[in-house]
mmCIF file with all atom_site columns, C-alpha atoms in Angstrom:
data_model
loop_
_atom_site.group_PDB
_atom_site.id
_atom_site.type_symbol
_atom_site.label_atom_id
_atom_site.label_alt_id
_atom_site.label_comp_id
_atom_site.label_asym_id
_atom_site.label_entity_id
_atom_site.label_seq_id
_atom_site.pdbx_PDB_ins_code
_atom_site.Cartn_x
_atom_site.Cartn_y
_atom_site.Cartn_z
_atom_site.occupancy
_atom_site.B_iso_or_equiv
_atom_site.pdbx_formal_charge
_atom_site.auth_seq_id
_atom_site.auth_comp_id
_atom_site.auth_asym_id
_atom_site.auth_atom_id
_atom_site.pdbx_PDB_model_num
ATOM 1   C CA . MET O 1 1   ? -57.666 -32.426 -99.287  1.00 94.00 ? 1   MET O CA 1
ATOM 2   C CA . ARG O 1 2   ? -61.286 -31.875 -100.004 1.00 93.00 ? 2   ARG O CA 1
ATOM 3   C CA . LYS O 1 3   ? -61.838 -35.878 -100.201 1.00 93.00 ? 3   LYS O CA 1
ATOM 4   C CA . LEU O 1 4   ? -59.857 -36.570 -97.342  1.00 93.00 ? 4   LEU O CA 1
ATOM 5   C CA . LEU O 1 5   ? -61.970 -33.883 -95.137  1.00 95.00 ? 5   LEU O CA 1
ATOM 6   C CA . LYS O 1 6   ? -64.960 -35.203 -96.461  1.00 93.00 ? 6   LYS O CA 1
ATOM 7   C CA . GLY O 1 7   ? -63.590 -38.483 -95.308  1.00 93.00 ? 7   GLY O CA 1
ATOM 8   C CA . VAL O 1 8   ? -63.000 -37.582 -91.701  1.00 93.00 ? 8   VAL O CA 1
ATOM 9   C CA . HIS O 1 9   ? -66.510 -36.176 -91.919  1.00 94.00 ? 9   HIS O CA 1
ATOM 10  C CA . ASN O 1 10  ? -67.967 -39.404 -92.794  1.00 90.00 ? 10  ASN O CA 1
ATOM 11  C CA . PHE O 1 11  ? -66.190 -41.187 -90.138  1.00 89.00 ? 11  PHE O CA 1
ATOM 12  C CA . GLN O 1 12  ? -67.467 -39.144 -87.690  1.00 91.00 ? 12  GLN O CA 1
ATOM 13  C CA . THR O 1 13  ? -70.744 -39.259 -88.666  1.00 92.00 ? 13  THR O CA 1
ATOM 14  C CA . HIS O 1 14  ? -71.232 -42.502 -89.668  1.00 92.00 ? 14  HIS O CA 1
ATOM 15  C CA . TYR O 1 15  ? -68.599 -45.303 -88.864  1.00 91.00 ? 15  TYR O CA 1
ATOM 16  C CA . PHE O 1 16  ? -67.639 -43.695 -85.379  1.00 92.00 ? 16  PHE O CA 1
ATOM 17  C CA . THR O 1 17  ? -71.342 -43.146 -84.321  1.00 91.00 ? 17  THR O CA 1
ATOM 18  C CA . SER O 1 18  ? -71.640 -46.693 -84.779  1.00 93.00 ? 18  SER O CA 1
ATOM 19  C CA . HIS O 1 19  ? -68.758 -48.241 -83.180  1.00 91.00 ? 19  HIS O CA 1
ATOM 20  C CA . ARG O 1 20  ? -69.051 -45.820 -80.385  1.00 93.00 ? 20  ARG O CA 1
ATOM 21  C CA . GLU O 1 21  ? -68.481 -48.836 -77.647  1.00 93.00 ? 21  GLU O CA 1
ATOM 22  C CA . LEU O 1 22  ? -65.259 -50.164 -79.619  1.00 94.00 ? 22  LEU O CA 1
ATOM 23  C CA . PHE O 1 23  ? -63.718 -46.639 -79.195  1.00 92.00 ? 23  PHE O CA 1
ATOM 24  C CA . GLU O 1 24  ? -64.546 -45.919 -75.960  1.00 92.00 ? 24  GLU O CA 1
ATOM 25  C CA . ARG O 1 25  ? -62.886 -49.305 -74.970  1.00 93.00 ? 25  ARG O CA 1
ATOM 26  C CA . LEU O 1 26  ? -59.531 -48.077 -77.056  1.00 93.00 ? 26  LEU O CA 1
ATOM 27  C CA . CYS O 1 27  ? -59.165 -45.082 -75.036  1.00 94.00 ? 27  CYS O CA 1
ATOM 28  C CA . GLU O 1 28  ? -58.899 -47.358 -71.995  1.00 93.00 ? 28  GLU O CA 1
ATOM 29  C CA . GLY O 1 29  ? -55.755 -48.935 -73.546  1.00 93.00 ? 29  GLY O CA 1
ATOM 30  C CA . GLN O 1 30  ? -54.468 -51.022 -76.411  1.00 95.00 ? 30  GLN O CA 1
ATOM 31  C CA . HIS O 1 31  ? -54.172 -55.029 -76.495  1.00 95.00 ? 31  HIS O CA 1
ATOM 32  C CA . PRO O 1 32  ? -53.114 -56.021 -79.806  1.00 96.00 ? 32  PRO O CA 1
ATOM 33  C CA . ARG O 1 33  ? -51.653 -59.740 -79.826  1.00 94.00 ? 33  ARG O CA 1
ATOM 34  C CA . ILE O 1 34  ? -50.164 -59.191 -83.330  1.00 97.00 ? 34  ILE O CA 1
ATOM 35  C CA . LEU O 1 35  ? -47.024 -56.939 -84.889  1.00 98.00 ? 35  LEU O CA 1
ATOM 36  C CA . PHE O 1 36  ? -47.635 -56.078 -88.488  1.00 98.00 ? 36  PHE O CA 1
ATOM 37  C CA . ILE O 1 37  ? -44.514 -55.236 -90.290  1.00 98.00 ? 37  ILE O CA 1
ATOM 38  C CA . THR O 1 38  ? -44.941 -53.922 -93.845  1.00 98.00 ? 38  THR O CA 1
ATOM 39  C CA . CYS O 1 39  ? -44.086 -51.381 -96.327  1.00 98.00 ? 39  CYS O CA 1
ATOM 40  C CA . SER O 1 40  ? -44.970 -47.829 -96.434  1.00 97.00 ? 40  SER O CA 1
ATOM 41  C CA . ASP O 1 41  ? -46.564 -48.369 -100.313 1.00 97.00 ? 41  ASP O CA 1
ATOM 42  C CA . SER O 1 42  ? -49.762 -46.403 -100.539 1.00 97.00 ? 42  SER O CA 1
ATOM 43  C CA . ARG O 1 43  ? -51.372 -49.758 -101.931 1.00 97.00 ? 43  ARG O CA 1
ATOM 44  C CA . ILE O 1 44  ? -50.781 -51.663 -98.740  1.00 96.00 ? 44  ILE O CA 1
ATOM 45  C CA . ASP O 1 45  ? -53.394 -51.520 -95.814  1.00 97.00 ? 45  ASP O CA 1
ATOM 46  C CA . PRO O 1 46  ? -52.606 -53.986 -93.567  1.00 97.00 ? 46  PRO O CA 1
ATOM 47  C CA . ASN O 1 47  ? -56.306 -53.574 -91.594  1.00 96.00 ? 47  ASN O CA 1
ATOM 48  C CA . LEU O 1 48  ? -58.029 -53.873 -94.854  1.00 96.00 ? 48  LEU O CA 1
ATOM 49  C CA . ILE O 1 49  ? -55.919 -56.848 -95.925  1.00 95.00 ? 49  ILE O CA 1
ATOM 50  C CA . THR O 1 50  ? -56.674 -58.570 -92.685  1.00 96.00 ? 50  THR O CA 1
ATOM 51  C CA . GLN O 1 51  ? -60.122 -57.175 -92.072  1.00 96.00 ? 51  GLN O CA 1
ATOM 52  C CA . THR O 1 52  ? -59.174 -56.034 -88.682  1.00 96.00 ? 52  THR O CA 1
ATOM 53  C CA . GLU O 1 53  ? -60.614 -53.173 -86.486  1.00 95.00 ? 53  GLU O CA 1
ATOM 54  C CA . PRO O 1 54  ? -58.907 -50.794 -84.679  1.00 95.00 ? 54  PRO O CA 1
ATOM 55  C CA . GLY O 1 55  ? -56.810 -51.998 -81.761  1.00 96.00 ? 55  GLY O CA 1
ATOM 56  C CA . GLU O 1 56  ? -55.972 -55.279 -83.337  1.00 97.00 ? 56  GLU O CA 1
ATOM 57  C CA . LEU O 1 57  ? -52.826 -54.439 -85.021  1.00 98.00 ? 57  LEU O CA 1
ATOM 58  C CA . PHE O 1 58  ? -49.761 -52.486 -84.092  1.00 98.00 ? 58  PHE O CA 1
ATOM 59  C CA . ILE O 1 59  ? -48.315 -51.623 -87.053  1.00 98.00 ? 59  ILE O CA 1
ATOM 60  C CA . ILE O 1 60  ? -44.855 -50.799 -88.355  1.00 98.00 ? 60  ILE O CA 1
ATOM 61  C CA . ARG O 1 61  ? -44.446 -49.242 -91.836  1.00 97.00 ? 61  ARG O CA 1
ATOM 62  C CA . ASN O 1 62  ? -41.542 -48.071 -93.912  1.00 97.00 ? 62  ASN O CA 1
ATOM 63  C CA . VAL O 1 63  ? -39.666 -48.469 -97.112  1.00 97.00 ? 63  VAL O CA 1
ATOM 64  C CA . GLY O 1 64  ? -39.320 -52.047 -97.832  1.00 97.00 ? 64  GLY O CA 1
ATOM 65  C CA . ASN O 1 65  ? -40.659 -53.807 -94.718  1.00 98.00 ? 65  ASN O CA 1
ATOM 66  C CA . ILE O 1 66  ? -37.177 -53.842 -93.416  1.00 97.00 ? 66  ILE O CA 1
ATOM 67  C CA . ILE O 1 67  ? -36.080 -54.220 -89.903  1.00 96.00 ? 67  ILE O CA 1
ATOM 68  C CA . PRO O 1 68  ? -32.487 -53.102 -89.310  1.00 95.00 ? 68  PRO O CA 1
ATOM 69  C CA . PRO O 1 69  ? -30.439 -55.541 -86.889  1.00 94.00 ? 69  PRO O CA 1
ATOM 70  C CA . TYR O 1 70  ? -30.225 -54.815 -83.285  1.00 94.00 ? 70  TYR O CA 1
ATOM 71  C CA . GLY O 1 71  ? -28.041 -52.013 -82.420  1.00 86.00 ? 71  GLY O CA 1
ATOM 72  C CA . ALA O 1 72  ? -27.364 -50.912 -86.365  1.00 84.00 ? 72  ALA O CA 1
ATOM 73  C CA . THR O 1 73  ? -29.575 -47.544 -85.696  1.00 74.00 ? 73  THR O CA 1
ATOM 74  C CA . ALA O 1 74  ? -31.281 -45.405 -83.502  1.00 70.00 ? 74  ALA O CA 1
ATOM 75  C CA . GLY O 1 75  ? -34.237 -45.568 -85.740  1.00 76.00 ? 75  GLY O CA 1
ATOM 76  C CA . GLY O 1 76  ? -37.964 -46.097 -84.429  1.00 90.00 ? 76  GLY O CA 1
ATOM 77  C CA . GLU O 1 77  ? -38.279 -49.788 -85.680  1.00 94.00 ? 77  GLU O CA 1
ATOM 78  C CA . GLY O 1 78  ? -36.424 -50.992 -82.715  1.00 93.00 ? 78  GLY O CA 1
ATOM 79  C CA . ALA O 1 79  ? -38.304 -49.000 -80.440  1.00 94.00 ? 79  ALA O CA 1
ATOM 80  C CA . ALA O 1 80  ? -41.488 -49.865 -81.568  1.00 96.00 ? 80  ALA O CA 1
ATOM 81  C CA . ILE O 1 81  ? -40.723 -53.615 -81.586  1.00 96.00 ? 81  ILE O CA 1
ATOM 82  C CA . GLU O 1 82  ? -39.608 -53.270 -78.039  1.00 95.00 ? 82  GLU O CA 1
ATOM 83  C CA . TYR O 1 83  ? -42.683 -51.770 -77.229  1.00 96.00 ? 83  TYR O CA 1
ATOM 84  C CA . ALA O 1 84  ? -44.864 -54.246 -78.589  1.00 97.00 ? 84  ALA O CA 1
ATOM 85  C CA . VAL O 1 85  ? -43.258 -57.214 -77.309  1.00 96.00 ? 85  VAL O CA 1
ATOM 86  C CA . GLU O 1 86  ? -42.439 -56.092 -73.782  1.00 95.00 ? 86  GLU O CA 1
ATOM 87  C CA . ALA O 1 87  ? -44.904 -53.437 -73.010  1.00 96.00 ? 87  ALA O CA 1
ATOM 88  C CA . LEU O 1 88  ? -48.177 -55.012 -75.246  1.00 97.00 ? 88  LEU O CA 1
ATOM 89  C CA . GLY O 1 89  ? -47.064 -58.613 -75.070  1.00 96.00 ? 89  GLY O CA 1
ATOM 90  C CA . VAL O 1 90  ? -47.820 -59.256 -78.829  1.00 97.00 ? 90  VAL O CA 1
ATOM 91  C CA . LYS O 1 91  ? -47.721 -63.294 -79.395  1.00 96.00 ? 91  LYS O CA 1
ATOM 92  C CA . HIS O 1 92  ? -47.369 -62.864 -83.162  1.00 97.00 ? 92  HIS O CA 1
ATOM 93  C CA . ILE O 1 93  ? -45.217 -60.774 -85.819  1.00 97.00 ? 93  ILE O CA 1
ATOM 94  C CA . ILE O 1 94  ? -45.930 -60.968 -89.383  1.00 97.00 ? 94  ILE O CA 1
ATOM 95  C CA . VAL O 1 95  ? -43.304 -59.529 -91.707  1.00 97.00 ? 95  VAL O CA 1
ATOM 96  C CA . CYS O 1 96  ? -45.235 -58.881 -94.749  1.00 97.00 ? 96  CYS O CA 1
ATOM 97  C CA . GLY O 1 97  ? -43.856 -58.117 -98.575  1.00 97.00 ? 97  GLY O CA 1
ATOM 98  C CA . HIS O 1 98  ? -45.779 -57.150 -101.398 1.00 97.00 ? 98  HIS O CA 1
ATOM 99  C CA . SER O 1 99  ? -45.588 -57.623 -105.152 1.00 97.00 ? 99  SER O CA 1
ATOM 100 C CA . HIS O 1 100 ? -44.129 -54.778 -107.293 1.00 97.00 ? 100 HIS O CA 1
ATOM 101 C CA . CYS O 1 101 ? -42.262 -53.085 -104.504 1.00 97.00 ? 101 CYS O CA 1
ATOM 102 C CA . GLY O 1 102 ? -40.636 -50.112 -105.563 1.00 96.00 ? 102 GLY O CA 1
ATOM 103 C CA . ALA O 1 103 ? -38.103 -50.391 -103.047 1.00 97.00 ? 103 ALA O CA 1
ATOM 104 C CA . MET O 1 104 ? -36.942 -53.879 -103.803 1.00 97.00 ? 104 MET O CA 1
ATOM 105 C CA . LYS O 1 105 ? -36.531 -52.616 -107.088 1.00 96.00 ? 105 LYS O CA 1
ATOM 106 C CA . GLY O 1 106 ? -34.474 -50.030 -106.104 1.00 96.00 ? 106 GLY O CA 1
ATOM 107 C CA . LEU O 1 107 ? -32.266 -52.556 -104.350 1.00 96.00 ? 107 LEU O CA 1
ATOM 108 C CA . LEU O 1 108 ? -31.818 -54.254 -107.750 1.00 95.00 ? 108 LEU O CA 1
ATOM 109 C CA . GLN O 1 109 ? -30.159 -51.300 -109.135 1.00 92.00 ? 109 GLN O CA 1
ATOM 110 C CA . LEU O 1 110 ? -28.706 -49.831 -105.813 1.00 92.00 ? 110 LEU O CA 1
ATOM 111 C CA . GLY O 1 111 ? -26.020 -47.679 -107.222 1.00 87.00 ? 111 GLY O CA 1
ATOM 112 C CA . ASN O 1 112 ? -28.309 -45.244 -109.214 1.00 90.00 ? 112 ASN O CA 1
ATOM 113 C CA . LEU O 1 113 ? -30.021 -44.297 -106.336 1.00 92.00 ? 113 LEU O CA 1
ATOM 114 C CA . THR O 1 114 ? -26.969 -42.483 -104.968 1.00 88.00 ? 114 THR O CA 1
ATOM 115 C CA . GLU O 1 115 ? -27.269 -39.126 -106.415 1.00 87.00 ? 115 GLU O CA 1
ATOM 116 C CA . LYS O 1 116 ? -31.059 -38.635 -106.489 1.00 91.00 ? 116 LYS O CA 1
ATOM 117 C CA . MET O 1 117 ? -32.049 -40.384 -103.670 1.00 94.00 ? 117 MET O CA 1
ATOM 118 C CA . PRO O 1 118 ? -29.146 -40.702 -100.821 1.00 95.00 ? 118 PRO O CA 1
ATOM 119 C CA . LEU O 1 119 ? -31.157 -41.524 -97.971  1.00 95.00 ? 119 LEU O CA 1
ATOM 120 C CA . VAL O 1 120 ? -33.166 -44.238 -99.811  1.00 95.00 ? 120 VAL O CA 1
ATOM 121 C CA . HIS O 1 121 ? -29.871 -45.595 -100.850 1.00 95.00 ? 121 HIS O CA 1
ATOM 122 C CA . ASP O 1 122 ? -28.396 -45.424 -97.381  1.00 94.00 ? 122 ASP O CA 1
ATOM 123 C CA . TRP O 1 123 ? -31.640 -47.237 -95.851  1.00 95.00 ? 123 TRP O CA 1
ATOM 124 C CA . LEU O 1 124 ? -31.726 -50.021 -98.224  1.00 96.00 ? 124 LEU O CA 1
ATOM 125 C CA . LYS O 1 125 ? -28.434 -51.293 -97.243  1.00 94.00 ? 125 LYS O CA 1
ATOM 126 C CA . TYR O 1 126 ? -30.057 -52.716 -94.385  1.00 95.00 ? 126 TYR O CA 1
ATOM 127 C CA . ALA O 1 127 ? -31.364 -55.275 -97.360  1.00 95.00 ? 127 ALA O CA 1
ATOM 128 C CA . GLU O 1 128 ? -27.874 -55.854 -98.567  1.00 95.00 ? 128 GLU O CA 1
ATOM 129 C CA . ALA O 1 129 ? -28.009 -59.414 -97.606  1.00 95.00 ? 129 ALA O CA 1
ATOM 130 C CA . THR O 1 130 ? -31.192 -59.823 -99.740  1.00 96.00 ? 130 THR O CA 1
ATOM 131 C CA . ARG O 1 131 ? -29.078 -58.170 -102.616 1.00 95.00 ? 131 ARG O CA 1
ATOM 132 C CA . ARG O 1 132 ? -26.658 -60.831 -101.998 1.00 95.00 ? 132 ARG O CA 1
ATOM 133 C CA . ILE O 1 133 ? -28.629 -63.681 -102.071 1.00 95.00 ? 133 ILE O CA 1
ATOM 134 C CA . ILE O 1 134 ? -30.160 -62.819 -105.147 1.00 95.00 ? 134 ILE O CA 1
ATOM 135 C CA . GLN O 1 135 ? -26.895 -61.802 -107.045 1.00 92.00 ? 135 GLN O CA 1
ATOM 136 C CA . GLU O 1 136 ? -25.223 -65.103 -105.899 1.00 94.00 ? 136 GLU O CA 1
ATOM 137 C CA . ASN O 1 137 ? -28.569 -67.634 -106.343 1.00 93.00 ? 137 ASN O CA 1
ATOM 138 C CA . TYR O 1 138 ? -30.424 -66.296 -109.075 1.00 90.00 ? 138 TYR O CA 1
ATOM 139 C CA . GLN O 1 139 ? -28.418 -65.380 -112.284 1.00 85.00 ? 139 GLN O CA 1
ATOM 140 C CA . ASP O 1 140 ? -30.819 -67.379 -114.590 1.00 85.00 ? 140 ASP O CA 1
ATOM 141 C CA . SER O 1 141 ? -33.976 -65.081 -113.379 1.00 82.00 ? 141 SER O CA 1
ATOM 142 C CA . GLU O 1 142 ? -34.994 -61.902 -114.804 1.00 80.00 ? 142 GLU O CA 1
ATOM 143 C CA . GLY O 1 143 ? -37.403 -59.070 -115.224 1.00 88.00 ? 143 GLY O CA 1
ATOM 144 C CA . GLU O 1 144 ? -40.605 -59.766 -112.779 1.00 90.00 ? 144 GLU O CA 1
ATOM 145 C CA . ASP O 1 145 ? -39.218 -63.146 -111.666 1.00 93.00 ? 145 ASP O CA 1
ATOM 146 C CA . ILE O 1 146 ? -36.296 -61.768 -109.886 1.00 94.00 ? 146 ILE O CA 1
ATOM 147 C CA . LEU O 1 147 ? -38.060 -58.935 -108.519 1.00 96.00 ? 147 LEU O CA 1
ATOM 148 C CA . ASN O 1 148 ? -40.575 -61.387 -107.065 1.00 95.00 ? 148 ASN O CA 1
ATOM 149 C CA . ALA O 1 149 ? -37.726 -63.615 -105.784 1.00 95.00 ? 149 ALA O CA 1
ATOM 150 C CA . THR O 1 150 ? -36.654 -60.216 -104.236 1.00 96.00 ? 150 THR O CA 1
ATOM 151 C CA . ILE O 1 151 ? -39.879 -59.624 -102.587 1.00 97.00 ? 151 ILE O CA 1
ATOM 152 C CA . GLU O 1 152 ? -39.556 -62.811 -101.256 1.00 95.00 ? 152 GLU O CA 1
ATOM 153 C CA . GLU O 1 153 ? -36.500 -63.016 -99.730  1.00 95.00 ? 153 GLU O CA 1
ATOM 154 C CA . ASN O 1 154 ? -35.981 -59.848 -98.373  1.00 96.00 ? 154 ASN O CA 1
ATOM 155 C CA . VAL O 1 155 ? -39.263 -60.825 -96.114  1.00 96.00 ? 155 VAL O CA 1
ATOM 156 C CA . LEU O 1 156 ? -37.167 -63.912 -94.689  1.00 95.00 ? 156 LEU O CA 1
ATOM 157 C CA . THR O 1 157 ? -33.895 -61.513 -94.500  1.00 95.00 ? 157 THR O CA 1
ATOM 158 C CA . GLN O 1 158 ? -35.673 -58.974 -92.487  1.00 96.00 ? 158 GLN O CA 1
ATOM 159 C CA . ILE O 1 159 ? -37.330 -62.135 -90.012  1.00 96.00 ? 159 ILE O CA 1
ATOM 160 C CA . GLU O 1 160 ? -33.464 -62.959 -89.558  1.00 95.00 ? 160 GLU O CA 1
ATOM 161 C CA . ASN O 1 161 ? -32.701 -59.167 -88.523  1.00 96.00 ? 161 ASN O CA 1
ATOM 162 C CA . LEU O 1 162 ? -35.754 -59.337 -86.358  1.00 96.00 ? 162 LEU O CA 1
ATOM 163 C CA . LYS O 1 163 ? -34.039 -62.478 -84.526  1.00 95.00 ? 163 LYS O CA 1
ATOM 164 C CA . THR O 1 164 ? -31.318 -60.280 -83.480  1.00 95.00 ? 164 THR O CA 1
ATOM 165 C CA . TYR O 1 165 ? -33.207 -58.159 -80.869  1.00 95.00 ? 165 TYR O CA 1
ATOM 166 C CA . PRO O 1 166 ? -32.663 -59.997 -77.437  1.00 94.00 ? 166 PRO O CA 1
ATOM 167 C CA . SER O 1 167 ? -36.406 -59.667 -76.721  1.00 92.00 ? 167 SER O CA 1
ATOM 168 C CA . ILE O 1 168 ? -37.752 -61.478 -79.542  1.00 95.00 ? 168 ILE O CA 1
ATOM 169 C CA . HIS O 1 169 ? -34.490 -64.383 -79.439  1.00 93.00 ? 169 HIS O CA 1
ATOM 170 C CA . ALA O 1 170 ? -35.669 -64.855 -75.698  1.00 93.00 ? 170 ALA O CA 1
ATOM 171 C CA . LYS O 1 171 ? -39.335 -65.025 -76.328  1.00 95.00 ? 171 LYS O CA 1
ATOM 172 C CA . LEU O 1 172 ? -38.685 -67.482 -79.406  1.00 94.00 ? 172 LEU O CA 1
ATOM 173 C CA . TYR O 1 173 ? -36.617 -69.660 -77.154  1.00 92.00 ? 173 TYR O CA 1
ATOM 174 C CA . ARG O 1 174 ? -39.378 -69.682 -74.709  1.00 93.00 ? 174 ARG O CA 1
ATOM 175 C CA . GLY O 1 175 ? -42.008 -70.198 -77.463  1.00 93.00 ? 175 GLY O CA 1
ATOM 176 C CA . LEU O 1 176 ? -43.709 -67.309 -76.566  1.00 94.00 ? 176 LEU O CA 1
ATOM 177 C CA . ILE O 1 177 ? -44.093 -65.500 -79.719  1.00 95.00 ? 177 ILE O CA 1
ATOM 178 C CA . ASN O 1 178 ? -44.060 -66.648 -83.159  1.00 95.00 ? 178 ASN O CA 1
ATOM 179 C CA . ILE O 1 179 ? -43.052 -65.033 -86.559  1.00 96.00 ? 179 ILE O CA 1
ATOM 180 C CA . HIS O 1 180 ? -44.916 -65.504 -89.895  1.00 95.00 ? 180 HIS O CA 1
ATOM 181 C CA . ALA O 1 181 ? -43.581 -64.374 -93.469  1.00 95.00 ? 181 ALA O CA 1
ATOM 182 C CA . TRP O 1 182 ? -46.095 -63.170 -95.605  1.00 96.00 ? 182 TRP O CA 1
ATOM 183 C CA . VAL O 1 183 ? -46.136 -61.799 -99.474  1.00 96.00 ? 183 VAL O CA 1
ATOM 184 C CA . TYR O 1 184 ? -49.482 -59.804 -100.209 1.00 96.00 ? 184 TYR O CA 1
ATOM 185 C CA . LYS O 1 185 ? -50.049 -59.691 -104.335 1.00 96.00 ? 185 LYS O CA 1
ATOM 186 C CA . ILE O 1 186 ? -51.773 -56.435 -105.024 1.00 96.00 ? 186 ILE O CA 1
ATOM 187 C CA . GLU O 1 187 ? -53.184 -57.819 -108.670 1.00 95.00 ? 187 GLU O CA 1
ATOM 188 C CA . THR O 1 188 ? -54.900 -60.672 -107.335 1.00 94.00 ? 188 THR O CA 1
ATOM 189 C CA . GLY O 1 189 ? -55.583 -60.208 -103.454 1.00 94.00 ? 189 GLY O CA 1
ATOM 190 C CA . GLY O 1 190 ? -53.709 -62.649 -102.452 1.00 93.00 ? 190 GLY O CA 1
ATOM 191 C CA . VAL O 1 191 ? -51.540 -63.503 -99.321  1.00 94.00 ? 191 VAL O CA 1
ATOM 192 C CA . TYR O 1 192 ? -48.804 -65.993 -99.773  1.00 93.00 ? 192 TYR O CA 1
ATOM 193 C CA . VAL O 1 193 ? -47.566 -67.854 -96.467  1.00 92.00 ? 193 VAL O CA 1
ATOM 194 C CA . TYR O 1 194 ? -43.955 -69.079 -96.353  1.00 89.00 ? 194 TYR O CA 1
ATOM 195 C CA . SER O 1 195 ? -41.959 -70.906 -93.947  1.00 80.00 ? 195 SER O CA 1
ATOM 196 C CA . ALA O 1 196 ? -40.175 -68.151 -91.754  1.00 72.00 ? 196 ALA O CA 1
ATOM 197 C CA . GLU O 1 197 ? -37.173 -70.508 -92.200  1.00 72.00 ? 197 GLU O CA 1
ATOM 198 C CA . ARG O 1 198 ? -34.797 -70.719 -95.034  1.00 64.00 ? 198 ARG O CA 1
ATOM 199 C CA . CYS O 1 199 ? -35.041 -74.257 -96.190  1.00 51.00 ? 199 CYS O CA 1
ATOM 200 C CA . ASN O 1 200 ? -32.847 -76.631 -98.575  1.00 39.00 ? 200 ASN O CA 1
ATOM 201 C CA . ILE O 1 201 ? -35.788 -77.927 -100.867 1.00 33.00 ? 201 ILE O CA 1
ATOM 202 C CA . GLN O 1 202 ? -35.574 -76.766 -104.067 1.00 34.00 ? 202 GLN O CA 1
ATOM 203 C CA . ALA O 1 203 ? -39.169 -76.230 -106.208 1.00 33.00 ? 203 ALA O CA 1
ATOM 204 C CA . GLU O 1 204 ? -39.778 -75.422 -109.701 1.00 36.00 ? 204 GLU O CA 1
ATOM 205 C CA . HIS O 1 205 ? -41.608 -71.825 -110.406 1.00 33.00 ? 205 HIS O CA 1
ATOM 206 C CA . GLU O 1 206 ? -45.332 -72.795 -110.291 1.00 35.00 ? 206 GLU O CA 1
ATOM 207 C CA . GLU O 1 207 ? -48.423 -71.353 -112.101 1.00 38.00 ? 207 GLU O CA 1
ATOM 208 C CA . GLU O 1 208 ? -51.760 -70.312 -110.359 1.00 40.00 ? 208 GLU O CA 1
ATOM 209 C CA . SER O 1 209 ? -55.249 -71.137 -111.932 1.00 36.00 ? 209 SER O CA 1
ATOM 210 C CA . GLN O 1 210 ? -56.354 -69.104 -114.917 1.00 33.00 ? 210 GLN O CA 1
ATOM 211 C CA . GLU O 1 211 ? -58.089 -66.927 -112.186 1.00 38.00 ? 211 GLU O CA 1
ATOM 212 C CA . SER O 1 212 ? -54.817 -65.110 -111.080 1.00 36.00 ? 212 SER O CA 1
ATOM 213 C CA . GLU O 1 213 ? -51.675 -64.072 -112.369 1.00 35.00 ? 213 GLU O CA 1
ATOM 214 C CA . ASN O 1 214 ? -48.502 -66.356 -112.576 1.00 34.00 ? 214 ASN O CA 1
ATOM 215 C CA . SER O 1 215 ? -47.021 -66.975 -109.321 1.00 36.00 ? 215 SER O CA 1
ATOM 216 C CA . TYR O 1 216 ? -43.577 -68.050 -108.454 1.00 36.00 ? 216 TYR O CA 1
ATOM 217 C CA . LEU O 1 217 ? -41.846 -70.282 -105.540 1.00 38.00 ? 217 LEU O CA 1
ATOM 218 C CA . SER O 1 218 ? -38.481 -69.016 -105.203 1.00 40.00 ? 218 SER O CA 1
ATOM 219 C CA . PRO O 1 219 ? -35.947 -71.833 -104.525 1.00 36.00 ? 219 PRO O CA 1
ATOM 220 C CA . LEU O 1 220 ? -35.111 -71.534 -101.056 1.00 41.00 ? 220 LEU O CA 1
ATOM 221 C CA . LEU O 1 221 ? -38.828 -71.374 -99.647  1.00 48.00 ? 221 LEU O CA 1
ATOM 222 C CA . GLN O 1 222 ? -41.698 -73.044 -98.706  1.00 47.00 ? 222 GLN O CA 1
ATOM 223 C CA . THR O 1 223 ? -44.955 -71.343 -99.307  1.00 54.00 ? 223 THR O CA 1
ATOM 224 C CA . ASN O 1 224 ? -48.627 -71.539 -98.770  1.00 57.00 ? 224 ASN O CA 1
ATOM 225 C CA . ARG O 1 225 ? -51.195 -69.454 -100.461 1.00 55.00 ? 225 ARG O CA 1
ATOM 226 C CA . PHE O 1 226 ? -54.683 -68.309 -99.160  1.00 53.00 ? 226 PHE O CA 1
#
């Protein structure tokens, strides 16, 4: 706590002072153009990764960057999506997974969570489609490869869930909103941008340059890296 209190003091005496005009504008209202959906993992900081200022991103964070389908639950995700789209008028939605995701590790061994973490077990059921895709299409993968594939496929599963929301569906139909699929690599700082639609292109796993760790490309995904 001492570190946090010191941080608050430093924020007030340095950052806030030098950005006073920004905060004066923000107190009049928020006008983000991007809804950023990502994991609660403490290693993920959307503003740090994207180098954005307060007020630029509207952020939803939860275990596994999961979006339950429309009407499946009365949780806060649906309300936040509806508010971002209808009240704030966001133009872009990013669903961002990340490497070494504990939620996706849990998804791969879902039965083990029943006793110790029953709420996590129930929450991960909203990623059941991801688990089935991995189970039926990645029989030859194991270890880090299957975890990485799960992380990637889950981003697309959650985008499919996102499209079940009437407000999203209507705006996609009119071309008023764009959805993006990202995966952030903690170990390299890289961000992989995938096609937001599953495709039939079969791609081999690729290796990055010697400057970074090995990467992979899921067979059902197209990707670019930056």
